mmCIF file of C-alpha atoms and ligand atoms in Angstrom:
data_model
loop_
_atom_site.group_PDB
_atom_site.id
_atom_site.type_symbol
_atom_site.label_atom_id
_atom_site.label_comp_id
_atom_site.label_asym_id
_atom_site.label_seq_id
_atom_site.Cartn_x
_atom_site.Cartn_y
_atom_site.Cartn_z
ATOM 1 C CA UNK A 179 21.113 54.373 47.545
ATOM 2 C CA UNK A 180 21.377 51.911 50.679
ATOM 3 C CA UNK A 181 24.082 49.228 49.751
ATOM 4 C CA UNK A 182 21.484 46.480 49.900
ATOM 5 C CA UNK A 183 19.514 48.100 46.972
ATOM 6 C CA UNK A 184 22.831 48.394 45.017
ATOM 7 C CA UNK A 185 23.199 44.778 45.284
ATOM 8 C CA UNK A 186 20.045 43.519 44.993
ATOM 9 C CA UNK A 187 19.666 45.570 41.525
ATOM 10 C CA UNK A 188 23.435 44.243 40.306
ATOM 11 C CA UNK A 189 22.109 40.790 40.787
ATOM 12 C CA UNK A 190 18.953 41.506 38.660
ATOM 13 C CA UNK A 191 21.012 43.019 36.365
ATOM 14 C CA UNK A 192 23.331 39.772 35.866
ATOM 15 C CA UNK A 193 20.138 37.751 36.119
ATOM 16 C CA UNK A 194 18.704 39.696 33.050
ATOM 17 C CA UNK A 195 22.325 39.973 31.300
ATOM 18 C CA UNK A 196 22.520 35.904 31.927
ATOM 19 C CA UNK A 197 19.175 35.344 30.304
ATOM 20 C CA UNK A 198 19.900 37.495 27.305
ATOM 21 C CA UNK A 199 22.982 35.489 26.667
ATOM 22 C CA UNK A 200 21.736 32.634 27.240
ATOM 23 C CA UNK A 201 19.379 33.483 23.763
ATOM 24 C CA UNK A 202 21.194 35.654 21.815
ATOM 25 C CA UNK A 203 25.124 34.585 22.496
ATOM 26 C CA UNK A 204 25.218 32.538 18.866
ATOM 27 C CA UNK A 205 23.074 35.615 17.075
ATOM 28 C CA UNK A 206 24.981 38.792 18.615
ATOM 29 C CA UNK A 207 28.436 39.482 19.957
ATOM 30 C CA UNK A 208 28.578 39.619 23.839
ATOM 31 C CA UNK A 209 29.535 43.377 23.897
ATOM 32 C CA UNK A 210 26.777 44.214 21.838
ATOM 33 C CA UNK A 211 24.413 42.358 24.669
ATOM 34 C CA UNK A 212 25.826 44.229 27.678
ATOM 35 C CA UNK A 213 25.076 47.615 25.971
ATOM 36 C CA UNK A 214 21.741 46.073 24.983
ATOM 37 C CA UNK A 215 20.863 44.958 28.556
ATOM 38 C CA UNK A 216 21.746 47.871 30.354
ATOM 39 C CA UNK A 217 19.084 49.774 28.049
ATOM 40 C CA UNK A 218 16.657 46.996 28.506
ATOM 41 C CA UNK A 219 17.479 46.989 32.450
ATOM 42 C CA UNK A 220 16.506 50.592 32.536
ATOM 43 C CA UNK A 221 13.418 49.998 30.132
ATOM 44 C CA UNK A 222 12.431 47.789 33.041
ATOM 45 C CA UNK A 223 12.485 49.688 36.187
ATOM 46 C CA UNK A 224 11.144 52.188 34.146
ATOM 47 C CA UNK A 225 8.428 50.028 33.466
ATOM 48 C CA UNK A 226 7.595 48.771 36.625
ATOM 49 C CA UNK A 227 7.784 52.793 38.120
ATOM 50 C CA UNK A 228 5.114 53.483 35.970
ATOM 51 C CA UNK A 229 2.955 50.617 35.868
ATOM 52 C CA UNK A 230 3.525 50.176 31.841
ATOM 53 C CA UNK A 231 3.294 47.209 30.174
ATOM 54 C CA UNK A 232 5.168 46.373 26.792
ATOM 55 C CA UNK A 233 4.011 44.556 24.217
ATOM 56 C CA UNK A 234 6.319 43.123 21.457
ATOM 57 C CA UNK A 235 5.269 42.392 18.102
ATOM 58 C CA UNK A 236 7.706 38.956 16.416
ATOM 59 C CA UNK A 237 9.392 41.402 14.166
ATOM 60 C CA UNK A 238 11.405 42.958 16.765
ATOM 61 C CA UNK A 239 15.019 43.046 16.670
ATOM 62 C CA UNK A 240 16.418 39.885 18.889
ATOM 63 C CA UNK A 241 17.447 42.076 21.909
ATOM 64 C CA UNK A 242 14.418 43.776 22.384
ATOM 65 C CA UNK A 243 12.231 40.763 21.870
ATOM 66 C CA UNK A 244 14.482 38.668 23.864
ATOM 67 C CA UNK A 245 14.240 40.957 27.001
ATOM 68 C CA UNK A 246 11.301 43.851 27.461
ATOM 69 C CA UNK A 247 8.431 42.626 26.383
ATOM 70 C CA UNK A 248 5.406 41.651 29.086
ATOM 71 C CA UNK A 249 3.617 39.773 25.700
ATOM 72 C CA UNK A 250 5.344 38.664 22.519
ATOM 73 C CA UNK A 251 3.200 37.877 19.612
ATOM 74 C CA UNK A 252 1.172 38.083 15.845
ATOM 75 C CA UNK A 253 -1.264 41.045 15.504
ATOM 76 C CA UNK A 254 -3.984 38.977 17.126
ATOM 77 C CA UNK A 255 -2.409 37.873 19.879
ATOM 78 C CA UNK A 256 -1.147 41.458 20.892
ATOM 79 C CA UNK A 257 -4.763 42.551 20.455
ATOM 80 C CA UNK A 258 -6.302 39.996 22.668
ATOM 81 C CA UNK A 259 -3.422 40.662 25.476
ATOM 82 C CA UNK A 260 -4.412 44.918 24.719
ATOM 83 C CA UNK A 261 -7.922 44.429 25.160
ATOM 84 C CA UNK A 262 -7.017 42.616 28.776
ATOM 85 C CA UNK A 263 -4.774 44.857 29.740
ATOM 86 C CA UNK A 264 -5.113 46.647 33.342
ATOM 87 C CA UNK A 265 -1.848 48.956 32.898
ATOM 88 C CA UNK A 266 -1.796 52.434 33.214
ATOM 89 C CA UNK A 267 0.206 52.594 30.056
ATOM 90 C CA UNK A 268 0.755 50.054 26.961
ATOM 91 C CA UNK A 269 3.793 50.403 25.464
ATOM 92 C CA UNK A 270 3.632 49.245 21.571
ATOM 93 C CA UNK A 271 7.132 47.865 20.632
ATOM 94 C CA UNK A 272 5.559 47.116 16.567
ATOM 95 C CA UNK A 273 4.266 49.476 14.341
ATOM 96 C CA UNK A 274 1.673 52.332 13.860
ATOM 97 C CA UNK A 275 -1.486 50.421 12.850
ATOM 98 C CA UNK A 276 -1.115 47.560 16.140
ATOM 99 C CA UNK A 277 -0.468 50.517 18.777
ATOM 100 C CA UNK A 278 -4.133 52.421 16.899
ATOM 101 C CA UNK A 279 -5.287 48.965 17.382
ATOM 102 C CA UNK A 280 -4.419 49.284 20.800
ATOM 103 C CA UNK A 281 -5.695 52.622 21.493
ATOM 104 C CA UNK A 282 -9.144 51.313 19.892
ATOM 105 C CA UNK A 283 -9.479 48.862 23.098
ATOM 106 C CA UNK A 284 -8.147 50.702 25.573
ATOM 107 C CA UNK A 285 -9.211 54.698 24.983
ATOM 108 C CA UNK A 286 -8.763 55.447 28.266
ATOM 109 C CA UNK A 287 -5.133 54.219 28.459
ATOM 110 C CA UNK A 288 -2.018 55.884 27.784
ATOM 111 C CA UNK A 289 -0.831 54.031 24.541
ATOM 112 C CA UNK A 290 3.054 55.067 23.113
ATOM 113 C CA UNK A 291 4.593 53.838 19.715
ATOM 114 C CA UNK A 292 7.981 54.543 20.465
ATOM 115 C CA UNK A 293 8.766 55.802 16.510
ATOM 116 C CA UNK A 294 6.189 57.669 14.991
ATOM 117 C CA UNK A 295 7.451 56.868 11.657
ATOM 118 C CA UNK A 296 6.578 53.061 12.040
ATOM 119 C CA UNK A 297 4.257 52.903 9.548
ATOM 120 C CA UNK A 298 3.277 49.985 6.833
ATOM 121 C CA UNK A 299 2.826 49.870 3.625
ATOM 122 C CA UNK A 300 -0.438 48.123 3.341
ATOM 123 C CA UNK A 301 -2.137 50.612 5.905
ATOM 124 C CA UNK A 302 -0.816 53.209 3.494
ATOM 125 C CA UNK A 303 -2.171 51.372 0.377
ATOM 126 C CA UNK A 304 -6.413 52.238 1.023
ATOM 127 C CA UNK A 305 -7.894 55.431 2.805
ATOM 128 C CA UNK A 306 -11.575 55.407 4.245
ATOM 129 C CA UNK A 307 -13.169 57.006 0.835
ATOM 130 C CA UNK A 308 -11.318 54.000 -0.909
ATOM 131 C CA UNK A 309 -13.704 51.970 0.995
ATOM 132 C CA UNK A 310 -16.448 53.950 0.932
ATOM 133 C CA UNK A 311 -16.305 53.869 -2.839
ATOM 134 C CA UNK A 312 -15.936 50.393 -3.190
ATOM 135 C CA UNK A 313 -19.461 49.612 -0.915
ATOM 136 C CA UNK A 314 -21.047 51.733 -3.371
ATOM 137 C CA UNK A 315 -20.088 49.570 -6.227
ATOM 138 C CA UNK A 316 -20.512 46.322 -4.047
ATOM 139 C CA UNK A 317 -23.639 47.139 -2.208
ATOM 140 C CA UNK A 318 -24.380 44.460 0.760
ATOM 141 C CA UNK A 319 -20.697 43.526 0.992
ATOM 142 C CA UNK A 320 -19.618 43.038 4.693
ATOM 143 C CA UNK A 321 -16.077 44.726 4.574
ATOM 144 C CA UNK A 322 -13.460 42.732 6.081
ATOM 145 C CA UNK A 323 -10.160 44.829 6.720
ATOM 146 C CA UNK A 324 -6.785 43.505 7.809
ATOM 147 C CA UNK A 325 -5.614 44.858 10.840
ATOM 148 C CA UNK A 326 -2.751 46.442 8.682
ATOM 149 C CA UNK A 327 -5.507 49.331 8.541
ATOM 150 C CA UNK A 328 -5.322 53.340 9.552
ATOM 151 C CA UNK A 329 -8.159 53.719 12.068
ATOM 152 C CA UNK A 330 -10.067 55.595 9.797
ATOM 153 C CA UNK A 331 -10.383 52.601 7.421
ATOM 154 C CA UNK A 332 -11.196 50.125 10.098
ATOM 155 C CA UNK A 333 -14.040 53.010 11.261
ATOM 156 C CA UNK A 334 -15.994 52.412 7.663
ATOM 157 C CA UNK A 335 -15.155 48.854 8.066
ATOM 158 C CA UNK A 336 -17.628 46.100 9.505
ATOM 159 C CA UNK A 337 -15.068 43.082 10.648
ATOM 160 C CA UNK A 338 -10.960 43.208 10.873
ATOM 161 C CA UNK A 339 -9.154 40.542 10.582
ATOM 162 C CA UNK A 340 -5.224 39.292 10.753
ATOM 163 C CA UNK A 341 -3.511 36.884 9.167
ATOM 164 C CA UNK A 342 -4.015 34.292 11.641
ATOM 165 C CA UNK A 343 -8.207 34.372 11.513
ATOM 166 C CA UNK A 344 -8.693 35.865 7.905
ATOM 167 C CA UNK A 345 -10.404 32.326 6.662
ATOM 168 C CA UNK A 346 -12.162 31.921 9.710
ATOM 169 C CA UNK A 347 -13.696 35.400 9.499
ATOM 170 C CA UNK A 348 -14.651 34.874 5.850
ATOM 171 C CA UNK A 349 -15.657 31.604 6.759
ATOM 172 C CA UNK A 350 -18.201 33.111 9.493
ATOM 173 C CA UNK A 351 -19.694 36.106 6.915
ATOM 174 C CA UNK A 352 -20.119 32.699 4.480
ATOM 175 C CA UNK A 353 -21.811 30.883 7.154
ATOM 176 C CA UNK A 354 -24.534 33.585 7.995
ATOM 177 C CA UNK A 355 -25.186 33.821 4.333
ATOM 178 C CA UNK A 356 -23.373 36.483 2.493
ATOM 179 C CA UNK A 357 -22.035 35.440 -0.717
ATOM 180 C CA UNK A 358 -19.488 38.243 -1.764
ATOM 181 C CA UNK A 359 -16.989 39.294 0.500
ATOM 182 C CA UNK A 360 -15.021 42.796 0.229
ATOM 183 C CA UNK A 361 -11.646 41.955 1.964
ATOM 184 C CA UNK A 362 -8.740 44.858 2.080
ATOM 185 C CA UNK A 363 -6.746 45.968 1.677
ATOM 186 C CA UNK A 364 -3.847 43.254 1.021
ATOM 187 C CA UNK A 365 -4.627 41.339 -2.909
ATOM 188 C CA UNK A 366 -2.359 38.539 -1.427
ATOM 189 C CA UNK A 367 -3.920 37.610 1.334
ATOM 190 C CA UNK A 368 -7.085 37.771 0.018
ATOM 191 C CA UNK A 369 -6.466 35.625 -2.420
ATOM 192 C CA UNK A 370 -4.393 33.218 -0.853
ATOM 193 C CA UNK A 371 -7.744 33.030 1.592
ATOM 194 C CA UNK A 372 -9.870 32.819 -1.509
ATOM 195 C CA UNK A 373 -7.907 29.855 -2.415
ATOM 196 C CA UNK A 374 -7.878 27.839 0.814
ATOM 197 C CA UNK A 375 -11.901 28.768 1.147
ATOM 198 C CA UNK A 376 -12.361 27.628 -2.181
ATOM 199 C CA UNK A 377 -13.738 30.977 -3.532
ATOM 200 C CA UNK A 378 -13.832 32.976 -6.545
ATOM 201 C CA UNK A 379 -11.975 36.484 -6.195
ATOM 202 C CA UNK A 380 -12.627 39.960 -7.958
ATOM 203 C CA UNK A 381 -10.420 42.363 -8.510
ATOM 204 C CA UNK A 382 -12.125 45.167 -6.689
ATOM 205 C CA UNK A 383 -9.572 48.082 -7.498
ATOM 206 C CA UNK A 384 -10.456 47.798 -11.026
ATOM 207 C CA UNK A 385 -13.327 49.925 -12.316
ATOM 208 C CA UNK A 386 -16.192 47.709 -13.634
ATOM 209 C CA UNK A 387 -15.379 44.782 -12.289
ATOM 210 C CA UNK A 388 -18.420 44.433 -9.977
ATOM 211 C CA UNK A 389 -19.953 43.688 -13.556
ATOM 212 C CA UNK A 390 -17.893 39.686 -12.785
ATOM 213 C CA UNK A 391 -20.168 39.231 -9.734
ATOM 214 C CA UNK A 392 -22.340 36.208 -10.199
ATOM 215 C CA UNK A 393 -25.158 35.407 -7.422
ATOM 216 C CA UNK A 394 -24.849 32.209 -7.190
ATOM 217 C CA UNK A 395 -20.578 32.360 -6.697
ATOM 218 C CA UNK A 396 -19.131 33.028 -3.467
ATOM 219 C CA UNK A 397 -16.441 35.239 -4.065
ATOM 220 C CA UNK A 398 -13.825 37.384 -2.312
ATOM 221 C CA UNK A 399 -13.584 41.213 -3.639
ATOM 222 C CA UNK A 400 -10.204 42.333 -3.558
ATOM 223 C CA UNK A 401 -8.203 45.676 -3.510
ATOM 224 C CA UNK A 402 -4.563 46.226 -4.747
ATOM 225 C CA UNK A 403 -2.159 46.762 -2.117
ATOM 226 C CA UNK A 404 0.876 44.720 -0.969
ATOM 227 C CA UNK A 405 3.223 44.657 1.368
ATOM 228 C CA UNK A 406 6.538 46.098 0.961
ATOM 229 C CA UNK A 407 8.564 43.091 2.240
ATOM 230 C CA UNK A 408 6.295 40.210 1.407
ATOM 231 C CA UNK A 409 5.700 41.322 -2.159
ATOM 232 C CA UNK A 410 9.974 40.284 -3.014
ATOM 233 C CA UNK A 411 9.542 36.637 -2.714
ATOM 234 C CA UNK A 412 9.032 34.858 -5.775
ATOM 235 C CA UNK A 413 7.951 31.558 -6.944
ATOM 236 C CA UNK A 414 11.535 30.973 -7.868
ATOM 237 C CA UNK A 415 13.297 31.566 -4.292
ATOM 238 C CA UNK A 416 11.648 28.739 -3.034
ATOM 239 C CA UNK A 417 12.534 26.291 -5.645
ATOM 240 C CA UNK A 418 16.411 27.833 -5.010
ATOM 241 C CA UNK A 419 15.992 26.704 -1.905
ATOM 242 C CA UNK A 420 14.753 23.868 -1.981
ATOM 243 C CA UNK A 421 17.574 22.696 -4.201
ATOM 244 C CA UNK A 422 19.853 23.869 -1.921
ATOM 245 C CA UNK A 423 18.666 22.926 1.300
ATOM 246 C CA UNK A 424 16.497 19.630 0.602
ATOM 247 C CA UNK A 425 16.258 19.236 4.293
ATOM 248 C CA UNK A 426 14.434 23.068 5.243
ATOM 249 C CA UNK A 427 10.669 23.333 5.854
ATOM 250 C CA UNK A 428 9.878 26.213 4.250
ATOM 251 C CA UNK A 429 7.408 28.251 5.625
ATOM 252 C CA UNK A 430 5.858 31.779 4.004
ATOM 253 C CA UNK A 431 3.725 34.275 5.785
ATOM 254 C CA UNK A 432 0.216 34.797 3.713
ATOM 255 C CA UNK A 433 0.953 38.102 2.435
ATOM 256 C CA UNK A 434 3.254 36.779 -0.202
ATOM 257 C CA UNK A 435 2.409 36.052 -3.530
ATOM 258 C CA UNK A 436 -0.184 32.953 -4.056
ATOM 259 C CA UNK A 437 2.591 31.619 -6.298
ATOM 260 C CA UNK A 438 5.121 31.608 -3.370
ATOM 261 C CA UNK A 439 2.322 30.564 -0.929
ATOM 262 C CA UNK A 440 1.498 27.488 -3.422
ATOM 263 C CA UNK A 441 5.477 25.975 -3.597
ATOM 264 C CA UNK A 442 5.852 26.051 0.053
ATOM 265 C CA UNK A 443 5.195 23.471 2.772
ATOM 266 C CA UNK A 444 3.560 25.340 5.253
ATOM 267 C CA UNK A 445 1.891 28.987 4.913
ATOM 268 C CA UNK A 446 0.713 30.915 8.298
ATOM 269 C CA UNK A 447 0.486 34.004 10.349
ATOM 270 C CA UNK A 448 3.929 34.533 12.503
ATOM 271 C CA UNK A 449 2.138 33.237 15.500
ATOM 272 C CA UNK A 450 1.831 30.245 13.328
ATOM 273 C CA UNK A 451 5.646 30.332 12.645
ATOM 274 C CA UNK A 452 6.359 30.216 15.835
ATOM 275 C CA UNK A 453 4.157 27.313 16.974
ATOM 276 C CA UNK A 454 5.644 25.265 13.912
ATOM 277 C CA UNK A 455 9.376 25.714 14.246
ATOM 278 C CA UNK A 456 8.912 24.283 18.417
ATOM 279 C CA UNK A 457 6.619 21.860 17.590
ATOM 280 C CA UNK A 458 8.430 20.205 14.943
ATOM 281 C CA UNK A 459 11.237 17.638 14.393
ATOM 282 C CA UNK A 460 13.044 18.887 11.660
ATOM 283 C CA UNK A 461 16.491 20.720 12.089
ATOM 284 C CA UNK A 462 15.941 23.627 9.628
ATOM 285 C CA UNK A 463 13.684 26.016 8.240
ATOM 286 C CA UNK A 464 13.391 28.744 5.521
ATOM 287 C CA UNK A 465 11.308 31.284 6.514
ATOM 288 C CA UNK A 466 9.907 33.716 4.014
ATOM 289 C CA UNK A 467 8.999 36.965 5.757
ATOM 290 C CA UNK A 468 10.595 39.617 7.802
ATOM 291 C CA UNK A 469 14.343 38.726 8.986
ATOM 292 C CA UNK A 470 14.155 39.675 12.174
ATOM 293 C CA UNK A 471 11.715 36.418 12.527
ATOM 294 C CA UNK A 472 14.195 33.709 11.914
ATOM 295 C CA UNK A 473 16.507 35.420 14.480
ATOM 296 C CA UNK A 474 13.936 35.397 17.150
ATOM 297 C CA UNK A 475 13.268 32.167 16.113
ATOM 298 C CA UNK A 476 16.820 30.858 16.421
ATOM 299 C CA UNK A 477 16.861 32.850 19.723
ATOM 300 C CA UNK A 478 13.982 30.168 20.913
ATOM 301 C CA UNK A 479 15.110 27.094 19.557
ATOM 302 C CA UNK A 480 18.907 26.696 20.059
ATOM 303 C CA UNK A 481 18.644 23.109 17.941
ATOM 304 C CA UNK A 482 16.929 24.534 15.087
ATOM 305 C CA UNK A 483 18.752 26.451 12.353
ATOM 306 C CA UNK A 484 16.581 29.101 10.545
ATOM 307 C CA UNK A 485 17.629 30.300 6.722
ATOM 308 C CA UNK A 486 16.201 33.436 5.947
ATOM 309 C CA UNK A 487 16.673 36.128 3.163
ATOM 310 C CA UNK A 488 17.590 39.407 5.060
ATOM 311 C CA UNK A 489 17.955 41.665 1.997
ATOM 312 C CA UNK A 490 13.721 41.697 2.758
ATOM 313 C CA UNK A 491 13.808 43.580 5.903
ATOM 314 C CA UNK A 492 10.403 45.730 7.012
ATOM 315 C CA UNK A 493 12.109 49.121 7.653
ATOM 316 C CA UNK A 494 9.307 50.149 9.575
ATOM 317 C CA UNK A 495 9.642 47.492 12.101
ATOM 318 C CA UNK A 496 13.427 48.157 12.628
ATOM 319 C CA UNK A 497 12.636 51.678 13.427
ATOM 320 C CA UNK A 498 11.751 50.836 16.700
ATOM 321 C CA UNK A 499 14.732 50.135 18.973
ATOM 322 C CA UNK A 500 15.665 49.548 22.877
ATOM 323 C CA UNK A 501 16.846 53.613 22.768
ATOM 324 C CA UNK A 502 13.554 54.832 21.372
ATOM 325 C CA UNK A 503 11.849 52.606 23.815
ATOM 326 C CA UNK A 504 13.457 53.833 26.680
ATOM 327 C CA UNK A 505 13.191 57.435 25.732
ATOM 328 C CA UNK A 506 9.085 56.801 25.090
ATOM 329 C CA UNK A 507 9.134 55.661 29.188
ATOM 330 C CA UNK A 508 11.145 58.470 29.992
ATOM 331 C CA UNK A 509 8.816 61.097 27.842
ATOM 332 C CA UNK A 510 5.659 59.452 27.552
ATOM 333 C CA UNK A 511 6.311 59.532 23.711
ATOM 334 C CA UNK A 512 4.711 59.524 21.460
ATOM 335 C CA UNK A 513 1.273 59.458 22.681
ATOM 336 C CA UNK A 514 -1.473 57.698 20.358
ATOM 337 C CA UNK A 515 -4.597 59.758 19.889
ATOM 338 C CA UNK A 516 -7.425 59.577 17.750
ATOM 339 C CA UNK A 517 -10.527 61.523 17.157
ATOM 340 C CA UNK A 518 -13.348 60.137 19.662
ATOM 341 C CA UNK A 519 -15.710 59.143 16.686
ATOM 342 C CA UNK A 520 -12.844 57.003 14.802
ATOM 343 C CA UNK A 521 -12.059 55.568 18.279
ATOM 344 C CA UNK A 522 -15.831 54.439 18.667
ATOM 345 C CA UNK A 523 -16.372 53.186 14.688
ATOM 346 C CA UNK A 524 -12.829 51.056 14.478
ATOM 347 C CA UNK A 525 -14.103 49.631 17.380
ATOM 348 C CA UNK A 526 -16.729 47.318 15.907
ATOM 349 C CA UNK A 527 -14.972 45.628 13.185
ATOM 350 C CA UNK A 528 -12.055 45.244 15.599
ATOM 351 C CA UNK A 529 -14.548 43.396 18.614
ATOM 352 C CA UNK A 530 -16.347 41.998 16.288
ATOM 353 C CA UNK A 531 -13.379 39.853 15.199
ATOM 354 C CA UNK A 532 -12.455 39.353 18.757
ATOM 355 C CA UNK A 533 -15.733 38.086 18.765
ATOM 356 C CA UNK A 534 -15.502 35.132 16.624
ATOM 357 C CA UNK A 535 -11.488 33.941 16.964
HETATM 358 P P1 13P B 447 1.258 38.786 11.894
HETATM 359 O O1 13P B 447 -0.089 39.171 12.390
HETATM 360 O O2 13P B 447 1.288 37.447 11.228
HETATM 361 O O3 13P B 447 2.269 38.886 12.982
HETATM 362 O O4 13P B 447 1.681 39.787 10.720
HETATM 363 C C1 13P B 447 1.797 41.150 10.883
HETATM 364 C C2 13P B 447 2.555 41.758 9.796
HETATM 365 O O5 13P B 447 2.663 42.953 9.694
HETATM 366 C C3 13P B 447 3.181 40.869 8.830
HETATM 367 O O6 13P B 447 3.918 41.578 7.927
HETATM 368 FE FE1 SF4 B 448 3.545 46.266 6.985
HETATM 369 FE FE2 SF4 B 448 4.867 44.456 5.564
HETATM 370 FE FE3 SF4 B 448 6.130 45.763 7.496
HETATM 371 FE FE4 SF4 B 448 4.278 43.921 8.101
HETATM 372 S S1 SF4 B 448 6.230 43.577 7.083
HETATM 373 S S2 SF4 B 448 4.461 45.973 8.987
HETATM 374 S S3 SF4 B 448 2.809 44.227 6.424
HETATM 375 S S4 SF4 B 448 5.261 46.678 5.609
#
């Protein structure tokens, strides 16, 4: 290597190092962010060599979000930057479901999850025949499915959606006239969108309930899964809080519990989070979802103090790390495939909510 190079990469190195610090020096101990930046240093020449792109999902640990991602985001902002994407390679720094999603817009791209075992626990809560059995009970039903989806659900599935458009997608199938709704797989969300829509909502998983349809009552039909992290807040931490920090704006991502959603001042998608805490005057925050959130948070917005529960922690997210990263550049691992006629049904619920948001 010519001297020149050497010093030209040692100063992008410090450059990178600097920025890092400059983040994550009250979050993480400065040893800890020299190991991390030489990985993330690699990740990017790596990157760059092979025309990837990253994409980083808010639930990433600070260091990685802080320093290898081309796009940070919610769901639906990854999705929209995916389905732009010219790279040769997209590199899916969240979980299983968001680099399928991925895949889905880009089948001719090379898309890598860098942990195979990334899963969630609301993909894993309904399967395709779960869906096909409840459109038998609910003929005429659009099926809306969160993004939080296998593939092979969103294939049988007519519109996704994410926390961050879920009303306005339920809104739209309202507005061209359908009166009942099937919306999976996530109960929580779907009711805490029946309840800002002002709609009646069926529990779906339960036998016979199609029987509590009425024609002329707009309703959301529901199915019975939750997610792992989300599901632990109660009604109760938020009034804790409150007493203890009269000052915090709490905020709650819409997969928690309508009674959690209902005591706090402010519910929204993690996009939403994140446009909240920097757009607002207030000093400190609770946030109830995911820890990683309120560190990438704090990361951003050095005046802001963020209070979060880490006991709720989405293991699936935190199984992606700078060292699997690096080693899914270095092995093009592990490759997302799907079967060529899931890849061509998951794609019309999934541009179809492109579509309207
Ligand atoms: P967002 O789309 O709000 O980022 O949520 C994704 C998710 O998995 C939340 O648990
Ligand atoms: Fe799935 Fe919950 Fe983890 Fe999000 S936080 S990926 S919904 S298990």
């Amino acid at each position: 290597m010519t001297k020149t190079r050497v010093t030209r990469e040692t100063q992008a190195f410090e450059a990178l190092l600097e920025s890092m610090r400059a983040k994550l020096h009250r979050l993480i101990p400065d040893v800890e962010i020299q190991a991390k930046a030489e990985l993330a240093f690699e990740i990017n020449r790596l990157k760059r060599e092979r025309n990837a792109i990253i994409l980083g999902h808010n639930y990433m640990e600070p260091a990685l979000y802080c320093s290898v991602p081309d796009s940070v985001g919610d769901s639906l902002q990854l999705s929209r930057v995916s389905a732009q994407s010219e790279a040769d390679i997209i590199v899916f720094c969240g979980v299983k479901f968001m680099a399928e999603t991925a895949k889905i817009l880009n089948p001719d791209r090379m898309v890598l999850l860098p942990n195979l075992e990334a899963g969630c626990s609301l993909a894993e809560g309904i399967t395709a025949d779960d869906v096909r059995a409840l459109k038998e009970r609910f003929p005429g039903a659009p099926v809306v499915s969160y993004v939080n989806t296998h593939a092979e659900t969103k294939a049988v599935s007519d519109y996704c959606c994410t926390s961050g458009n879920a009303a306005a997608v339920v809104r739209f199938l309202l507005d061209r006239g359908h009166r009942h709704i099937l919306f999976v797989p996530d109960e929580f969300l779907a009711r805490n969108t029946a309840q800002e829509l002002g709609l009646a909502f069926i529990e779906g998983w339960i036998p016979g309930s199609e029987q509590e349809l009425r024609a002329d009552t707009p309703a959301v039909i529901g199915w019975g899964a939750h997610c792992e992290v989300h599901e632990l807040f109660e009604p109760e931490h938020v009034d804790a809080v409150k007493q203890q920090f009269p000052e915090a704006v709490t905020i709650a991502h819409p997969e928690c519990k309508p009674e959690v959603i209902a005591k706090v001042d402010i519910s929204g998608s993690t996009k939403k989070m994140v446009d909240v805490v920097k757009a607002s005057d207030a000093k400190q925050f609770m946030l109830f979802t995911e820890c990683s959130m309120g560190d990438n948070l704090a990361a951003e917005n050095p005046d802001k103090e963020m209070i979060r529960m880490c006991s709720h922690q989405c293991p699936h997210m935190a199984l992606i790390t700078l060292e699997d990263t690096l080693e899914a550049l270095r092995k093009l691992q592990y490759q997302v495939e799907l079967p060529e006629a899931i890849l061509r049904d998951a794609r019309v619920p999934i541009d179809n909510m492109l579509a309207i948001s």
